[in-house]
Amino acid sequence: MSDNLFSIRSATDVPAALTHVLAGARHVVVFTGAGISAESGIPTFRDGKGSLWKQFDAKTLATPEAFRENPAMVWGWYEYRRAAIGQAQPNGAHLAVAQLARHVAKLDLITQNVDDLHERAGSPDVTHLHGRLDRARCQDCGLGWEHACTTPDMPRDDAPVPPPRCTRCGGPIRPGVVWFGEALPQHDWLRAMQAAEQCDVLISIGTSSMVYPAAELPHRARTQGARVIQVNPAPTPMDAVCDFNLRGDAGVVMPAVLAALQARQRAPG
Ligand code: BV8
Ligand code: ZN
């Protein structure tokens, strides 16, 4: 096992060098992907049975072209995902990240996820690089759109659902997410880049680090001298650039990291 790889099942497995780094951190960035919501029952994009991308080609669904060509198929797919998120609960990893913010000097939480599980776990100020599914707007005039209900009935995962119409211009309502080929929201991206460039510790949780420009963030942090910690049960392109590779499910690893840090902060002297 290379020297930066640690299999984490409980707080005792957390390397003391890691809790030392966290306890002394002046600014922590937590960067999350679909893997942190996997234990809440939200399928990730790439791995395992039922992964969305295995059933649907991302390029056919998560793009402006797909919405133009077949709005009902795309809207239906997002309503299916919104229903799944509405029925899900934050897991131990979301809760540990929310608590961690109270045990370090400063914490910025940046996610690629379009779900609201971080907010429901008590994380107040989350930067959503790829938008949020509980936010929708008019495709043509941009007017915001309030979903009738927070959790739609679970439509069949491939049932076409015609998108509602804008009350101002009659245009189709689209999900408030960033599609492939679309720019990230400028303000959120600049804020994320700044945080990555100013932090002294970055924790990357549950991401395959394959989608850009988001996947640049851990590299930017590393380049300016921050310690990088990765939490993932499987290898990713980030393995080689991490100081600590914590192998395990986020719902196990993050509570263990929090408990180890709390134990250290309670320790006399
Ligand atoms: C843009 C919202 C230009 C919608 C999403 C550079 C190089 C190559 C390609 C590009 C490049 N720059 C741009 C591109 C193109 C493209 C891109 O990156 N393509 C990839 C596929 C190669 N990027 C874009 O198109 C971006 N826009 O470039 O615009 C532009 C610029 C200016 C002006 C105009 C245009 C926009 C990208 C955003 C797309 N939208 N989501 C939706 O959700 O439907 S991306 C979406 O997929 C997610 O948000 C997330 O970002 C990504 C999935 O990745 P992960 O979250 O990492 O999930 P994944 O399933 O892959 O992995 C899960 C991981 O969790 C695994 O590692 C697994 O081991 C782990 N895991 C599993 N269980 C657990 C776990 N970990 C912990 N605990 C567990 N229990
Ligand atoms: Zn409109």
PDB file of C-alpha atoms in Angstrom, residues 26-222:
ATOM      1  CA  ARG A  26      -6.409  28.149   8.940  1.00  0.00           C
ATOM      2  CA  HIS A  27      -8.765  27.614   5.928  1.00  0.00           C
ATOM      3  CA  VAL A  28     -10.319  24.296   4.843  1.00  0.00           C
ATOM      4  CA  VAL A  29     -12.096  23.700   1.514  1.00  0.00           C
ATOM      5  CA  VAL A  30     -14.406  20.688   1.238  1.00  0.00           C
ATOM      6  CA  PHE A  31     -15.066  19.719  -2.428  1.00  0.00           C
ATOM      7  CA  THR A  32     -17.745  17.090  -3.059  1.00  0.00           C
ATOM      8  CA  GLY A  33     -19.148  14.980  -5.886  1.00  0.00           C
ATOM      9  CA  ALA A  34     -21.888  12.415  -6.420  1.00  0.00           C
ATOM     10  CA  GLY A  35     -20.139   9.854  -4.205  1.00  0.00           C
ATOM     11  CA  ILE A  36     -21.048  11.768  -1.027  1.00  0.00           C
ATOM     12  CA  SER A  37     -24.761  11.274  -1.823  1.00  0.00           C
ATOM     13  CA  ALA A  38     -24.423   7.603  -2.848  1.00  0.00           C
ATOM     14  CA  GLU A  39     -25.195   6.326   0.674  1.00  0.00           C
ATOM     15  CA  SER A  40     -28.364   8.464   0.634  1.00  0.00           C
ATOM     16  CA  GLY A  41     -29.565   6.361  -2.304  1.00  0.00           C
ATOM     17  CA  ILE A  42     -28.803   8.922  -5.021  1.00  0.00           C
ATOM     18  CA  PRO A  43     -27.081   7.004  -7.864  1.00  0.00           C
ATOM     19  CA  THR A  44     -23.676   8.393  -8.864  1.00  0.00           C
ATOM     20  CA  PHE A  45     -22.913   9.126 -12.502  1.00  0.00           C
ATOM     21  CA  ARG A  46     -20.364   6.451 -13.213  1.00  0.00           C
ATOM     22  CA  ASP A  47     -20.272   3.522 -10.923  1.00  0.00           C
ATOM     23  CA  GLY A  48     -22.369   0.558  -9.960  1.00  0.00           C
ATOM     24  CA  LYS A  49     -25.807  -0.789 -10.868  1.00  0.00           C
ATOM     25  CA  GLY A  50     -28.369   1.851 -11.710  1.00  0.00           C
ATOM     26  CA  SER A  51     -25.826   4.579 -12.355  1.00  0.00           C
ATOM     27  CA  LEU A  52     -27.620   7.250 -14.342  1.00  0.00           C
ATOM     28  CA  TRP A  53     -24.973   7.489 -17.002  1.00  0.00           C
ATOM     29  CA  LYS A  54     -25.173   3.679 -17.571  1.00  0.00           C
ATOM     30  CA  GLN A  55     -28.894   3.963 -18.269  1.00  0.00           C
ATOM     31  CA  PHE A  56     -28.802   7.266 -20.145  1.00  0.00           C
ATOM     32  CA  ASP A  57     -25.917   8.751 -22.157  1.00  0.00           C
ATOM     33  CA  ALA A  58     -25.101  12.019 -20.394  1.00  0.00           C
ATOM     34  CA  LYS A  59     -24.575  13.723 -23.745  1.00  0.00           C
ATOM     35  CA  THR A  60     -28.151  12.935 -24.751  1.00  0.00           C
ATOM     36  CA  LEU A  61     -29.730  14.263 -21.609  1.00  0.00           C
ATOM     37  CA  ALA A  62     -27.577  16.831 -19.753  1.00  0.00           C
ATOM     38  CA  THR A  63     -27.066  19.250 -22.693  1.00  0.00           C
ATOM     39  CA  PRO A  64     -28.935  22.292 -24.057  1.00  0.00           C
ATOM     40  CA  GLU A  65     -29.209  20.509 -27.418  1.00  0.00           C
ATOM     41  CA  ALA A  66     -31.021  17.535 -25.842  1.00  0.00           C
ATOM     42  CA  PHE A  67     -33.492  19.895 -24.137  1.00  0.00           C
ATOM     43  CA  ARG A  68     -34.133  21.724 -27.409  1.00  0.00           C
ATOM     44  CA  GLU A  69     -34.647  18.436 -29.312  1.00  0.00           C
ATOM     45  CA  ASN A  70     -36.703  16.603 -26.684  1.00  0.00           C
ATOM     46  CA  PRO A  71     -37.731  18.857 -23.770  1.00  0.00           C
ATOM     47  CA  ALA A  72     -40.242  16.343 -22.333  1.00  0.00           C
ATOM     48  CA  MET A  73     -37.642  13.540 -22.127  1.00  0.00           C
ATOM     49  CA  VAL A  74     -35.087  15.801 -20.430  1.00  0.00           C
ATOM     50  CA  TRP A  75     -37.593  17.475 -18.080  1.00  0.00           C
ATOM     51  CA  GLY A  76     -38.999  14.017 -17.196  1.00  0.00           C
ATOM     52  CA  TRP A  77     -35.510  12.755 -16.355  1.00  0.00           C
ATOM     53  CA  TYR A  78     -34.823  15.712 -14.056  1.00  0.00           C
ATOM     54  CA  GLU A  79     -38.236  15.392 -12.376  1.00  0.00           C
ATOM     55  CA  TYR A  80     -37.360  11.728 -11.718  1.00  0.00           C
ATOM     56  CA  ARG A  81     -34.043  12.788 -10.167  1.00  0.00           C
ATOM     57  CA  ARG A  82     -35.737  15.609  -8.202  1.00  0.00           C
ATOM     58  CA  ALA A  83     -38.203  13.071  -6.781  1.00  0.00           C
ATOM     59  CA  ALA A  84     -35.358  10.725  -5.802  1.00  0.00           C
ATOM     60  CA  ILE A  85     -33.563  13.591  -4.042  1.00  0.00           C
ATOM     61  CA  GLY A  86     -36.791  14.657  -2.292  1.00  0.00           C
ATOM     62  CA  GLN A  87     -37.154  11.156  -0.854  1.00  0.00           C
ATOM     63  CA  ALA A  88     -33.498  10.946   0.227  1.00  0.00           C
ATOM     64  CA  GLN A  89     -31.962  12.010   3.553  1.00  0.00           C
ATOM     65  CA  PRO A  90     -28.494  13.448   4.250  1.00  0.00           C
ATOM     66  CA  ASN A  91     -26.085  10.682   5.391  1.00  0.00           C
ATOM     67  CA  GLY A  92     -23.278  10.565   7.953  1.00  0.00           C
ATOM     68  CA  ALA A  93     -20.868  12.239   5.521  1.00  0.00           C
ATOM     69  CA  HIS A  94     -23.101  15.277   4.912  1.00  0.00           C
ATOM     70  CA  LEU A  95     -23.652  15.588   8.679  1.00  0.00           C
ATOM     71  CA  ALA A  96     -19.928  15.243   9.472  1.00  0.00           C
ATOM     72  CA  VAL A  97     -19.038  17.957   6.945  1.00  0.00           C
ATOM     73  CA  ALA A  98     -21.620  20.287   8.520  1.00  0.00           C
ATOM     74  CA  GLN A  99     -20.138  19.630  11.972  1.00  0.00           C
ATOM     75  CA  LEU A 100     -16.552  19.896  10.774  1.00  0.00           C
ATOM     76  CA  ALA A 101     -17.212  23.569  10.006  1.00  0.00           C
ATOM     77  CA  ARG A 102     -17.544  24.079  13.764  1.00  0.00           C
ATOM     78  CA  HIS A 103     -14.175  22.441  14.503  1.00  0.00           C
ATOM     79  CA  VAL A 104     -11.903  24.284  12.082  1.00  0.00           C
ATOM     80  CA  ALA A 105     -11.033  27.974  11.776  1.00  0.00           C
ATOM     81  CA  LYS A 106     -12.748  28.515   8.378  1.00  0.00           C
ATOM     82  CA  LEU A 107     -14.494  26.112   5.992  1.00  0.00           C
ATOM     83  CA  ASP A 108     -15.776  26.624   2.448  1.00  0.00           C
ATOM     84  CA  LEU A 109     -18.026  23.903   1.001  1.00  0.00           C
ATOM     85  CA  ILE A 110     -18.012  23.548  -2.799  1.00  0.00           C
ATOM     86  CA  THR A 111     -20.111  20.867  -4.505  1.00  0.00           C
ATOM     87  CA  GLN A 112     -20.698  19.518  -7.990  1.00  0.00           C
ATOM     88  CA  ASN A 113     -23.966  18.003  -6.772  1.00  0.00           C
ATOM     89  CA  VAL A 114     -27.332  19.410  -7.781  1.00  0.00           C
ATOM     90  CA  ASP A 115     -29.049  17.981  -4.673  1.00  0.00           C
ATOM     91  CA  ASP A 116     -29.708  19.939  -1.446  1.00  0.00           C
ATOM     92  CA  LEU A 117     -28.461  17.279   0.963  1.00  0.00           C
ATOM     93  CA  HIS A 118     -25.607  19.467   2.253  1.00  0.00           C
ATOM     94  CA  GLU A 119     -28.067  22.219   3.121  1.00  0.00           C
ATOM     95  CA  ARG A 120     -30.439  19.725   4.741  1.00  0.00           C
ATOM     96  CA  ALA A 121     -27.501  18.420   6.811  1.00  0.00           C
ATOM     97  CA  GLY A 122     -26.972  21.939   8.209  1.00  0.00           C
ATOM     98  CA  SER A 123     -24.283  23.372   5.924  1.00  0.00           C
ATOM     99  CA  PRO A 124     -25.409  26.984   5.507  1.00  0.00           C
ATOM    100  CA  ASP A 125     -23.451  28.397   2.640  1.00  0.00           C
ATOM    101  CA  VAL A 126     -22.806  25.833  -0.112  1.00  0.00           C
ATOM    102  CA  THR A 127     -21.304  26.803  -3.492  1.00  0.00           C
ATOM    103  CA  HIS A 128     -23.082  24.747  -6.196  1.00  0.00           C
ATOM    104  CA  LEU A 129     -20.783  24.756  -9.245  1.00  0.00           C
ATOM    105  CA  HIS A 130     -23.260  22.836 -11.398  1.00  0.00           C
ATOM    106  CA  GLY A 131     -26.482  24.420 -10.189  1.00  0.00           C
ATOM    107  CA  ARG A 132     -29.362  23.041  -8.111  1.00  0.00           C
ATOM    108  CA  LEU A 133     -32.311  20.876  -9.093  1.00  0.00           C
ATOM    109  CA  ASP A 134     -34.669  22.757  -6.755  1.00  0.00           C
ATOM    110  CA  ARG A 135     -34.071  25.888  -8.807  1.00  0.00           C
ATOM    111  CA  ALA A 136     -35.646  26.183 -12.277  1.00  0.00           C
ATOM    112  CA  ARG A 137     -35.961  29.039 -14.725  1.00  0.00           C
ATOM    113  CA  CYS A 138     -37.353  29.971 -18.104  1.00  0.00           C
ATOM    114  CA  GLN A 139     -35.126  28.786 -20.947  1.00  0.00           C
ATOM    115  CA  ASP A 140     -35.912  31.933 -22.976  1.00  0.00           C
ATOM    116  CA  CYS A 141     -36.230  34.921 -20.588  1.00  0.00           C
ATOM    117  CA  GLY A 142     -34.541  33.470 -17.494  1.00  0.00           C
ATOM    118  CA  LEU A 143     -37.461  34.189 -15.149  1.00  0.00           C
ATOM    119  CA  GLY A 144     -37.188  32.034 -12.013  1.00  0.00           C
ATOM    120  CA  TRP A 145     -39.745  29.246 -11.572  1.00  0.00           C
ATOM    121  CA  GLU A 146     -41.146  27.930  -8.266  1.00  0.00           C
ATOM    122  CA  HIS A 147     -41.739  24.194  -8.373  1.00  0.00           C
ATOM    123  CA  ALA A 148     -45.327  23.464  -7.343  1.00  0.00           C
ATOM    124  CA  CYS A 149     -44.135  20.881  -4.827  1.00  0.00           C
ATOM    125  CA  THR A 150     -40.697  20.228  -3.351  1.00  0.00           C
ATOM    126  CA  THR A 151     -40.966  16.491  -3.987  1.00  0.00           C
ATOM    127  CA  PRO A 152     -42.818  15.497  -7.145  1.00  0.00           C
ATOM    128  CA  ASP A 153     -44.454  12.046  -7.254  1.00  0.00           C
ATOM    129  CA  MET A 154     -41.809   9.656  -8.526  1.00  0.00           C
ATOM    130  CA  PRO A 155     -42.382   9.514 -12.288  1.00  0.00           C
ATOM    131  CA  ARG A 156     -41.036   6.470 -14.181  1.00  0.00           C
ATOM    132  CA  ASP A 157     -37.341   7.211 -14.774  1.00  0.00           C
ATOM    133  CA  ASP A 158     -37.810   7.484 -18.527  1.00  0.00           C
ATOM    134  CA  ALA A 159     -41.330   8.945 -18.645  1.00  0.00           C
ATOM    135  CA  PRO A 160     -41.410  12.102 -20.816  1.00  0.00           C
ATOM    136  CA  VAL A 161     -42.940  15.031 -18.888  1.00  0.00           C
ATOM    137  CA  PRO A 162     -43.571  18.242 -20.865  1.00  0.00           C
ATOM    138  CA  PRO A 163     -41.861  21.153 -19.078  1.00  0.00           C
ATOM    139  CA  PRO A 164     -44.132  23.844 -17.638  1.00  0.00           C
ATOM    140  CA  ARG A 165     -44.423  27.176 -19.470  1.00  0.00           C
ATOM    141  CA  CYS A 166     -43.051  30.529 -18.346  1.00  0.00           C
ATOM    142  CA  THR A 167     -45.709  32.884 -16.960  1.00  0.00           C
ATOM    143  CA  ARG A 168     -43.934  35.889 -18.542  1.00  0.00           C
ATOM    144  CA  CYS A 169     -42.961  34.795 -22.070  1.00  0.00           C
ATOM    145  CA  GLY A 170     -44.490  31.350 -22.450  1.00  0.00           C
ATOM    146  CA  GLY A 171     -41.037  29.777 -22.967  1.00  0.00           C
ATOM    147  CA  PRO A 172     -40.192  26.287 -21.629  1.00  0.00           C
ATOM    148  CA  ILE A 173     -38.989  26.014 -18.007  1.00  0.00           C
ATOM    149  CA  ARG A 174     -35.578  24.294 -17.689  1.00  0.00           C
ATOM    150  CA  PRO A 175     -33.817  22.722 -14.649  1.00  0.00           C
ATOM    151  CA  GLY A 176     -31.485  25.166 -12.813  1.00  0.00           C
ATOM    152  CA  VAL A 177     -28.435  22.994 -13.534  1.00  0.00           C
ATOM    153  CA  VAL A 178     -25.291  23.563 -15.661  1.00  0.00           C
ATOM    154  CA  TRP A 179     -25.377  21.358 -18.734  1.00  0.00           C
ATOM    155  CA  PHE A 180     -22.325  20.051 -20.602  1.00  0.00           C
ATOM    156  CA  GLY A 181     -21.034  22.790 -22.901  1.00  0.00           C
ATOM    157  CA  GLU A 182     -22.485  25.504 -20.660  1.00  0.00           C
ATOM    158  CA  ALA A 183     -20.366  27.861 -18.580  1.00  0.00           C
ATOM    159  CA  LEU A 184     -20.405  27.525 -14.805  1.00  0.00           C
ATOM    160  CA  PRO A 185     -22.136  30.364 -12.902  1.00  0.00           C
ATOM    161  CA  GLN A 186     -19.388  33.050 -12.974  1.00  0.00           C
ATOM    162  CA  HIS A 187     -19.776  34.205  -9.358  1.00  0.00           C
ATOM    163  CA  ASP A 188     -19.715  30.657  -7.923  1.00  0.00           C
ATOM    164  CA  TRP A 189     -16.755  29.593 -10.090  1.00  0.00           C
ATOM    165  CA  LEU A 190     -14.674  32.647  -9.136  1.00  0.00           C
ATOM    166  CA  ARG A 191     -15.524  32.072  -5.463  1.00  0.00           C
ATOM    167  CA  ALA A 192     -14.493  28.400  -5.729  1.00  0.00           C
ATOM    168  CA  MET A 193     -11.224  29.195  -7.502  1.00  0.00           C
ATOM    169  CA  GLN A 194     -10.393  31.846  -4.895  1.00  0.00           C
ATOM    170  CA  ALA A 195     -11.123  29.440  -2.019  1.00  0.00           C
ATOM    171  CA  ALA A 196      -8.959  26.714  -3.606  1.00  0.00           C
ATOM    172  CA  GLU A 197      -6.129  29.203  -4.095  1.00  0.00           C
ATOM    173  CA  GLN A 198      -6.296  30.536  -0.502  1.00  0.00           C
ATOM    174  CA  CYS A 199      -6.935  27.363   1.512  1.00  0.00           C
ATOM    175  CA  ASP A 200      -4.252  25.369   3.352  1.00  0.00           C
ATOM    176  CA  VAL A 201      -6.266  22.116   3.347  1.00  0.00           C
ATOM    177  CA  LEU A 202      -8.618  20.751   0.644  1.00  0.00           C
ATOM    178  CA  ILE A 203     -10.727  17.634   1.271  1.00  0.00           C
ATOM    179  CA  SER A 204     -12.071  16.069  -1.964  1.00  0.00           C
ATOM    180  CA  ILE A 205     -14.970  13.686  -1.218  1.00  0.00           C
ATOM    181  CA  GLY A 206     -16.740  11.283  -3.606  1.00  0.00           C
ATOM    182  CA  THR A 207     -15.677  12.620  -6.974  1.00  0.00           C
ATOM    183  CA  SER A 208     -14.087  10.859  -9.955  1.00  0.00           C
ATOM    184  CA  SER A 209     -12.375  14.178 -10.792  1.00  0.00           C
ATOM    185  CA  MET A 210     -13.277  13.800 -14.465  1.00  0.00           C
ATOM    186  CA  VAL A 211     -15.513  16.800 -15.142  1.00  0.00           C
ATOM    187  CA  TYR A 212     -13.896  20.173 -15.872  1.00  0.00           C
ATOM    188  CA  PRO A 213     -13.323  22.893 -14.919  1.00  0.00           C
ATOM    189  CA  ALA A 214     -14.464  21.678 -11.436  1.00  0.00           C
ATOM    190  CA  ALA A 215     -11.786  18.946 -11.373  1.00  0.00           C
ATOM    191  CA  GLU A 216      -9.101  21.655 -11.556  1.00  0.00           C
ATOM    192  CA  LEU A 217      -9.823  22.826  -7.986  1.00  0.00           C
ATOM    193  CA  PRO A 218      -7.772  20.225  -6.028  1.00  0.00           C
ATOM    194  CA  HIS A 219      -4.862  20.818  -8.420  1.00  0.00           C
ATOM    195  CA  ARG A 220      -5.086  24.601  -7.889  1.00  0.00           C
ATOM    196  CA  ALA A 221      -5.024  24.080  -4.122  1.00  0.00           C
ATOM    197  CA  ARG A 222      -2.075  21.718  -4.362  1.00  0.00           C
TER     198      ARG A 222
END
